[in-house]
């Protein structure tokens, strides 16, 4: 009975910490607030976690585990690589909307830059593998796998930040992030225009900005 009670207490602390980290961030969250959220004493918290960093590690590990479970469920369906990439993107964004533990894991990965448990490690390696395995000829001419990986990374990061800053309260006209990401994928797959292309000058400027040591200031009139 004591062991079962200890397990429940630990789970309550992880969930309370995730809720607090998700709302106010790592630095602004106090241990007393986590205790209040879990309905436990400070002694119970320090019994399970020696510090706030240790508790944050546990939240990140739990968020990674939840994300990896969803990613692997989709991966095992054995869809074509690009379809799997899209399905993973939508599923993970949906998970971010639903789970404060996953949101906290993502946010803590940004706050605690030296963490040993970065949340993107739960999906980036699988996406990279799928992109590399995309059969030659299935992507449009000129589409580089690296650009596809960048698209996924920006979609995930943008959705995570949007969900975090918007909060869970849906106001008038609220559109879920997963719906927005689905619309972006649809737009990407169909293409925005058959005639408009990024000017060569802008392509050159973008490449120059990506090289370390190059000037990063845009020329006059550039956006």
PDB file of C-alpha atoms in Angstrom:
ATOM      1  CA  UNK A   1       0.000   0.000   0.000  1.00  0.00           C
ATOM      2  CA  UNK A   2       2.831   2.405   0.851  1.00  0.00           C
ATOM      3  CA  UNK A   3       4.516   1.711  -2.468  1.00  0.00           C
ATOM      4  CA  UNK A   4       1.290   2.348  -4.374  1.00  0.00           C
ATOM      5  CA  UNK A   5       0.740   5.595  -2.476  1.00  0.00           C
ATOM      6  CA  UNK A   6       4.299   6.696  -3.257  1.00  0.00           C
ATOM      7  CA  UNK A   7       3.763   6.025  -6.961  1.00  0.00           C
ATOM      8  CA  UNK A   8       0.545   8.040  -6.957  1.00  0.00           C
ATOM      9  CA  UNK A   9       2.238  10.908  -5.124  1.00  0.00           C
ATOM     10  CA  UNK A  10       5.061  10.951  -7.653  1.00  0.00           C
ATOM     11  CA  UNK A  11       2.570  11.027 -10.527  1.00  0.00           C
ATOM     12  CA  UNK A  12       0.649  13.872  -8.892  1.00  0.00           C
ATOM     13  CA  UNK A  13       3.868  15.859  -8.503  1.00  0.00           C
ATOM     14  CA  UNK A  14       4.873  15.352 -12.130  1.00  0.00           C
ATOM     15  CA  UNK A  15       1.441  16.436 -13.369  1.00  0.00           C
ATOM     16  CA  UNK A  16       1.315  19.446 -11.040  1.00  0.00           C
ATOM     17  CA  UNK A  17       4.809  20.468 -12.101  1.00  0.00           C
ATOM     18  CA  UNK A  18       3.879  20.111 -15.773  1.00  0.00           C
ATOM     19  CA  UNK A  19       0.789  22.284 -15.291  1.00  0.00           C
ATOM     20  CA  UNK A  20       2.843  24.946 -13.498  1.00  0.00           C
ATOM     21  CA  UNK A  21       5.785  24.889 -15.934  1.00  0.00           C
ATOM     22  CA  UNK A  22       3.366  25.067 -18.850  1.00  0.00           C
ATOM     23  CA  UNK A  23       1.638  28.113 -17.370  1.00  0.00           C
ATOM     24  CA  UNK A  24       4.484  30.165 -15.902  1.00  0.00           C
ATOM     25  CA  UNK A  25       7.722  28.564 -17.102  1.00  0.00           C
ATOM     26  CA  UNK A  26      10.564  26.959 -15.203  1.00  0.00           C
ATOM     27  CA  UNK A  27      12.132  29.974 -13.492  1.00  0.00           C
ATOM     28  CA  UNK A  28       8.868  31.496 -12.282  1.00  0.00           C
ATOM     29  CA  UNK A  29       7.490  28.249 -10.852  1.00  0.00           C
ATOM     30  CA  UNK A  30       8.041  27.685  -7.136  1.00  0.00           C
ATOM     31  CA  UNK A  31       8.195  24.315  -5.425  1.00  0.00           C
ATOM     32  CA  UNK A  32       5.473  25.468  -3.040  1.00  0.00           C
ATOM     33  CA  UNK A  33       3.146  26.055  -5.977  1.00  0.00           C
ATOM     34  CA  UNK A  34       3.834  22.542  -7.270  1.00  0.00           C
ATOM     35  CA  UNK A  35       3.134  21.096  -3.828  1.00  0.00           C
ATOM     36  CA  UNK A  36      -0.151  22.991  -3.656  1.00  0.00           C
ATOM     37  CA  UNK A  37      -1.124  21.744  -7.114  1.00  0.00           C
ATOM     38  CA  UNK A  38      -0.335  18.149  -6.180  1.00  0.00           C
ATOM     39  CA  UNK A  39      -1.922  18.427  -2.733  1.00  0.00           C
ATOM     40  CA  UNK A  40       1.271  17.191  -1.095  1.00  0.00           C
ATOM     41  CA  UNK A  41       3.812  18.491   1.406  1.00  0.00           C
ATOM     42  CA  UNK A  42       7.278  19.845   0.653  1.00  0.00           C
ATOM     43  CA  UNK A  43       8.671  16.809   2.426  1.00  0.00           C
ATOM     44  CA  UNK A  44       6.876  14.507  -0.020  1.00  0.00           C
ATOM     45  CA  UNK A  45       8.256  16.489  -2.962  1.00  0.00           C
ATOM     46  CA  UNK A  46      11.856  16.388  -1.745  1.00  0.00           C
ATOM     47  CA  UNK A  47      11.501  12.664  -1.017  1.00  0.00           C
ATOM     48  CA  UNK A  48      10.803  12.000  -4.689  1.00  0.00           C
ATOM     49  CA  UNK A  49      12.806  14.820  -6.306  1.00  0.00           C
ATOM     50  CA  UNK A  50      15.949  16.343  -4.835  1.00  0.00           C
ATOM     51  CA  UNK A  51      15.513  19.649  -6.719  1.00  0.00           C
ATOM     52  CA  UNK A  52      13.329  21.567  -9.140  1.00  0.00           C
ATOM     53  CA  UNK A  53      15.740  20.577 -11.903  1.00  0.00           C
ATOM     54  CA  UNK A  54      15.203  16.896 -11.105  1.00  0.00           C
ATOM     55  CA  UNK A  55      11.443  17.431 -11.247  1.00  0.00           C
ATOM     56  CA  UNK A  56      11.765  19.251 -14.561  1.00  0.00           C
ATOM     57  CA  UNK A  57      13.835  16.344 -15.902  1.00  0.00           C
ATOM     58  CA  UNK A  58      11.034  13.972 -14.922  1.00  0.00           C
ATOM     59  CA  UNK A  59       8.450  16.129 -16.710  1.00  0.00           C
ATOM     60  CA  UNK A  60      10.585  16.253 -19.847  1.00  0.00           C
ATOM     61  CA  UNK A  61      11.161  12.504 -19.785  1.00  0.00           C
ATOM     62  CA  UNK A  62       7.430  11.900 -19.425  1.00  0.00           C
ATOM     63  CA  UNK A  63       6.613  14.318 -22.249  1.00  0.00           C
ATOM     64  CA  UNK A  64       9.177  12.642 -24.496  1.00  0.00           C
ATOM     65  CA  UNK A  65       7.776   9.196 -23.684  1.00  0.00           C
ATOM     66  CA  UNK A  66       4.213  10.301 -24.506  1.00  0.00           C
ATOM     67  CA  UNK A  67       5.347  11.833 -27.798  1.00  0.00           C
ATOM     68  CA  UNK A  68       7.464   8.834 -28.783  1.00  0.00           C
ATOM     69  CA  UNK A  69       4.497   6.543 -28.155  1.00  0.00           C
ATOM     70  CA  UNK A  70       2.321   8.530 -30.576  1.00  0.00           C
ATOM     71  CA  UNK A  71       5.110   8.773 -33.159  1.00  0.00           C
ATOM     72  CA  UNK A  72       5.771   5.032 -33.061  1.00  0.00           C
ATOM     73  CA  UNK A  73       2.066   4.206 -33.339  1.00  0.00           C
ATOM     74  CA  UNK A  74       1.929   6.122 -36.610  1.00  0.00           C
ATOM     75  CA  UNK A  75       5.291   4.822 -37.807  1.00  0.00           C
ATOM     76  CA  UNK A  76       4.083   1.233 -37.390  1.00  0.00           C
ATOM     77  CA  UNK A  77       1.169   1.825 -39.788  1.00  0.00           C
ATOM     78  CA  UNK A  78       3.727   1.561 -42.620  1.00  0.00           C
ATOM     79  CA  UNK A  79       2.320   4.354 -44.760  1.00  0.00           C
ATOM     80  CA  UNK A  80       4.499   5.880 -47.508  1.00  0.00           C
ATOM     81  CA  UNK A  81       7.257   8.077 -45.978  1.00  0.00           C
ATOM     82  CA  UNK A  82       5.805  11.498 -46.831  1.00  0.00           C
ATOM     83  CA  UNK A  83       2.330  10.502 -45.671  1.00  0.00           C
ATOM     84  CA  UNK A  84       3.851   9.252 -42.431  1.00  0.00           C
ATOM     85  CA  UNK A  85       5.713  12.544 -41.953  1.00  0.00           C
ATOM     86  CA  UNK A  86       2.463  14.478 -42.351  1.00  0.00           C
ATOM     87  CA  UNK A  87       0.566  12.141 -40.024  1.00  0.00           C
ATOM     88  CA  UNK A  88       3.269  12.433 -37.349  1.00  0.00           C
ATOM     89  CA  UNK A  89       3.256  16.219 -37.633  1.00  0.00           C
ATOM     90  CA  UNK A  90      -0.504  16.442 -37.137  1.00  0.00           C
ATOM     91  CA  UNK A  91      -0.537  13.887 -34.323  1.00  0.00           C
ATOM     92  CA  UNK A  92       2.232  15.597 -32.358  1.00  0.00           C
ATOM     93  CA  UNK A  93       0.635  19.021 -32.747  1.00  0.00           C
ATOM     94  CA  UNK A  94      -2.654  17.515 -31.559  1.00  0.00           C
ATOM     95  CA  UNK A  95      -0.824  16.038 -28.574  1.00  0.00           C
ATOM     96  CA  UNK A  96       0.623  19.456 -27.759  1.00  0.00           C
ATOM     97  CA  UNK A  97      -2.888  20.889 -27.691  1.00  0.00           C
ATOM     98  CA  UNK A  98      -4.168  18.118 -25.432  1.00  0.00           C
ATOM     99  CA  UNK A  99      -1.356  17.447 -22.948  1.00  0.00           C
ATOM    100  CA  UNK A 100       0.151  19.942 -20.519  1.00  0.00           C
ATOM    101  CA  UNK A 101       2.936  17.421 -19.866  1.00  0.00           C
ATOM    102  CA  UNK A 102       3.980  17.457 -23.529  1.00  0.00           C
ATOM    103  CA  UNK A 103       3.670  21.245 -23.733  1.00  0.00           C
ATOM    104  CA  UNK A 104       5.773  21.585 -20.603  1.00  0.00           C
ATOM    105  CA  UNK A 105       8.395  19.207 -21.999  1.00  0.00           C
ATOM    106  CA  UNK A 106       8.610  21.281 -25.164  1.00  0.00           C
ATOM    107  CA  UNK A 107       8.777  24.564 -23.262  1.00  0.00           C
ATOM    108  CA  UNK A 108      11.358  23.295 -20.797  1.00  0.00           C
ATOM    109  CA  UNK A 109      13.544  22.200 -23.708  1.00  0.00           C
ATOM    110  CA  UNK A 110      13.633  25.808 -24.860  1.00  0.00           C
ATOM    111  CA  UNK A 111      14.183  27.254 -21.376  1.00  0.00           C
ATOM    112  CA  UNK A 112      16.768  24.740 -20.206  1.00  0.00           C
ATOM    113  CA  UNK A 113      19.076  24.758 -23.213  1.00  0.00           C
ATOM    114  CA  UNK A 114      21.600  22.402 -21.611  1.00  0.00           C
ATOM    115  CA  UNK A 115      18.973  19.782 -20.771  1.00  0.00           C
ATOM    116  CA  UNK A 116      19.769  16.115 -21.300  1.00  0.00           C
ATOM    117  CA  UNK A 117      16.165  15.485 -22.356  1.00  0.00           C
ATOM    118  CA  UNK A 118      15.347  17.733 -25.339  1.00  0.00           C
ATOM    119  CA  UNK A 119      11.756  17.200 -26.442  1.00  0.00           C
ATOM    120  CA  UNK A 120      12.504  17.415 -30.216  1.00  0.00           C
ATOM    121  CA  UNK A 121      14.531  14.204 -29.835  1.00  0.00           C
ATOM    122  CA  UNK A 122      11.187  12.404 -29.588  1.00  0.00           C
ATOM    123  CA  UNK A 123      10.283  13.106 -33.218  1.00  0.00           C
ATOM    124  CA  UNK A 124      13.143  14.688 -35.214  1.00  0.00           C
ATOM    125  CA  UNK A 125      15.177  11.457 -35.720  1.00  0.00           C
ATOM    126  CA  UNK A 126      12.112   9.636 -37.087  1.00  0.00           C
ATOM    127  CA  UNK A 127      11.261  12.519 -39.417  1.00  0.00           C
ATOM    128  CA  UNK A 128      14.869  12.678 -40.639  1.00  0.00           C
ATOM    129  CA  UNK A 129      14.856   8.955 -41.381  1.00  0.00           C
ATOM    130  CA  UNK A 130      11.559   9.161 -43.260  1.00  0.00           C
ATOM    131  CA  UNK A 131      12.699  12.133 -45.338  1.00  0.00           C
ATOM    132  CA  UNK A 132      15.884  10.330 -46.336  1.00  0.00           C
ATOM    133  CA  UNK A 133      13.868   7.234 -47.273  1.00  0.00           C
ATOM    134  CA  UNK A 134      11.444   9.137 -49.503  1.00  0.00           C
ATOM    135  CA  UNK A 135      11.773   7.357 -52.881  1.00  0.00           C
ATOM    136  CA  UNK A 136      13.486   9.328 -55.614  1.00  0.00           C
ATOM    137  CA  UNK A 137      10.981  10.866 -57.964  1.00  0.00           C
ATOM    138  CA  UNK A 138       8.118  11.157 -55.480  1.00  0.00           C
ATOM    139  CA  UNK A 139       9.054  14.735 -54.552  1.00  0.00           C
ATOM    140  CA  UNK A 140       8.654  17.490 -57.110  1.00  0.00           C
ATOM    141  CA  UNK A 141      11.743  18.461 -59.031  1.00  0.00           C
ATOM    142  CA  UNK A 142      13.830  20.930 -57.043  1.00  0.00           C
ATOM    143  CA  UNK A 143      12.448  19.834 -53.666  1.00  0.00           C
ATOM    144  CA  UNK A 144      15.405  19.009 -51.441  1.00  0.00           C
ATOM    145  CA  UNK A 145      14.854  16.645 -48.467  1.00  0.00           C
ATOM    146  CA  UNK A 146      16.633  19.186 -46.241  1.00  0.00           C
ATOM    147  CA  UNK A 147      14.003  21.783 -47.107  1.00  0.00           C
ATOM    148  CA  UNK A 148      11.256  19.297 -46.276  1.00  0.00           C
ATOM    149  CA  UNK A 149      12.851  18.626 -42.890  1.00  0.00           C
ATOM    150  CA  UNK A 150      13.071  22.387 -42.283  1.00  0.00           C
ATOM    151  CA  UNK A 151       9.388  22.731 -43.114  1.00  0.00           C
ATOM    152  CA  UNK A 152       8.420  20.097 -40.553  1.00  0.00           C
ATOM    153  CA  UNK A 153      10.692  21.616 -37.902  1.00  0.00           C
ATOM    154  CA  UNK A 154       9.248  25.089 -38.430  1.00  0.00           C
ATOM    155  CA  UNK A 155       5.680  23.760 -38.384  1.00  0.00           C
ATOM    156  CA  UNK A 156       6.262  21.925 -35.111  1.00  0.00           C
ATOM    157  CA  UNK A 157       8.096  24.804 -33.459  1.00  0.00           C
ATOM    158  CA  UNK A 158       5.599  27.384 -34.657  1.00  0.00           C
ATOM    159  CA  UNK A 159       2.629  25.313 -33.514  1.00  0.00           C
ATOM    160  CA  UNK A 160       4.206  24.704 -30.105  1.00  0.00           C
ATOM    161  CA  UNK A 161       4.885  28.400 -29.539  1.00  0.00           C
ATOM    162  CA  UNK A 162       1.409  29.339 -30.804  1.00  0.00           C
ATOM    163  CA  UNK A 163      -0.289  26.872 -28.470  1.00  0.00           C
ATOM    164  CA  UNK A 164       1.839  28.023 -25.539  1.00  0.00           C
ATOM    165  CA  UNK A 165       1.232  31.741 -26.049  1.00  0.00           C
ATOM    166  CA  UNK A 166      -2.448  31.359 -26.857  1.00  0.00           C
ATOM    167  CA  UNK A 167      -3.250  29.171 -23.886  1.00  0.00           C
ATOM    168  CA  UNK A 168      -6.048  26.661 -23.652  1.00  0.00           C
ATOM    169  CA  UNK A 169      -8.963  29.115 -23.676  1.00  0.00           C
ATOM    170  CA  UNK A 170     -10.635  29.131 -27.072  1.00  0.00           C
ATOM    171  CA  UNK A 171     -12.069  32.525 -27.935  1.00  0.00           C
ATOM    172  CA  UNK A 172     -14.406  33.505 -30.776  1.00  0.00           C
ATOM    173  CA  UNK A 173     -13.103  32.308 -34.120  1.00  0.00           C
ATOM    174  CA  UNK A 174     -10.594  29.996 -32.431  1.00  0.00           C
ATOM    175  CA  UNK A 175      -8.980  27.533 -34.831  1.00  0.00           C
ATOM    176  CA  UNK A 176      -7.045  24.639 -33.387  1.00  0.00           C
ATOM    177  CA  UNK A 177      -3.353  24.532 -34.197  1.00  0.00           C
ATOM    178  CA  UNK A 178      -3.672  21.048 -35.666  1.00  0.00           C
ATOM    179  CA  UNK A 179      -6.280  22.390 -38.118  1.00  0.00           C
ATOM    180  CA  UNK A 180      -3.958  25.229 -39.102  1.00  0.00           C
ATOM    181  CA  UNK A 181      -1.050  22.836 -39.649  1.00  0.00           C
ATOM    182  CA  UNK A 182      -3.275  20.578 -41.764  1.00  0.00           C
ATOM    183  CA  UNK A 183      -4.219  23.580 -43.897  1.00  0.00           C
ATOM    184  CA  UNK A 184      -0.542  24.507 -44.295  1.00  0.00           C
ATOM    185  CA  UNK A 185       0.277  20.956 -45.406  1.00  0.00           C
ATOM    186  CA  UNK A 186      -2.593  21.048 -47.889  1.00  0.00           C
ATOM    187  CA  UNK A 187      -1.362  24.373 -49.243  1.00  0.00           C
ATOM    188  CA  UNK A 188       2.197  23.053 -49.463  1.00  0.00           C
ATOM    189  CA  UNK A 189       1.207  19.891 -51.306  1.00  0.00           C
ATOM    190  CA  UNK A 190      -0.962  21.776 -53.802  1.00  0.00           C
ATOM    191  CA  UNK A 191       1.491  24.635 -54.218  1.00  0.00           C
ATOM    192  CA  UNK A 192       0.768  28.323 -53.820  1.00  0.00           C
ATOM    193  CA  UNK A 193       1.323  29.329 -57.412  1.00  0.00           C
ATOM    194  CA  UNK A 194       2.309  27.696 -60.671  1.00  0.00           C
ATOM    195  CA  UNK A 195       3.997  30.864 -61.882  1.00  0.00           C
ATOM    196  CA  UNK A 196       5.436  32.832 -58.944  1.00  0.00           C
ATOM    197  CA  UNK A 197       8.914  31.818 -57.805  1.00  0.00           C
ATOM    198  CA  UNK A 198      11.355  33.231 -55.247  1.00  0.00           C
ATOM    199  CA  UNK A 199      13.718  35.539 -57.166  1.00  0.00           C
ATOM    200  CA  UNK A 200      17.258  34.229 -57.554  1.00  0.00           C
ATOM    201  CA  UNK A 201      18.600  37.251 -55.639  1.00  0.00           C
ATOM    202  CA  UNK A 202      16.494  36.353 -52.616  1.00  0.00           C
ATOM    203  CA  UNK A 203      17.670  32.735 -52.815  1.00  0.00           C
ATOM    204  CA  UNK A 204      21.271  33.941 -52.818  1.00  0.00           C
ATOM    205  CA  UNK A 205      20.630  36.276 -49.868  1.00  0.00           C
ATOM    206  CA  UNK A 206      18.987  33.479 -47.896  1.00  0.00           C
ATOM    207  CA  UNK A 207      21.932  31.153 -48.482  1.00  0.00           C
ATOM    208  CA  UNK A 208      24.368  33.914 -47.485  1.00  0.00           C
ATOM    209  CA  UNK A 209      22.547  34.459 -44.192  1.00  0.00           C
ATOM    210  CA  UNK A 210      22.824  30.769 -43.387  1.00  0.00           C
ATOM    211  CA  UNK A 211      26.642  30.803 -43.643  1.00  0.00           C
ATOM    212  CA  UNK A 212      28.413  31.608 -40.334  1.00  0.00           C
ATOM    213  CA  UNK A 213      30.269  34.897 -40.422  1.00  0.00           C
ATOM    214  CA  UNK A 214      28.267  36.369 -43.277  1.00  0.00           C
ATOM    215  CA  UNK A 215      26.421  39.635 -42.816  1.00  0.00           C
ATOM    216  CA  UNK A 216      22.881  39.097 -41.583  1.00  0.00           C
ATOM    217  CA  UNK A 217      21.467  42.539 -42.295  1.00  0.00           C
ATOM    218  CA  UNK A 218      19.045  42.710 -45.176  1.00  0.00           C
ATOM    219  CA  UNK A 219      19.580  45.247 -47.951  1.00  0.00           C
ATOM    220  CA  UNK A 220      17.420  48.337 -48.054  1.00  0.00           C
ATOM    221  CA  UNK A 221      13.872  47.491 -49.025  1.00  0.00           C
ATOM    222  CA  UNK A 222      14.239  43.765 -48.314  1.00  0.00           C
ATOM    223  CA  UNK A 223      11.656  42.031 -46.136  1.00  0.00           C
TER     224      UNK A 223
END
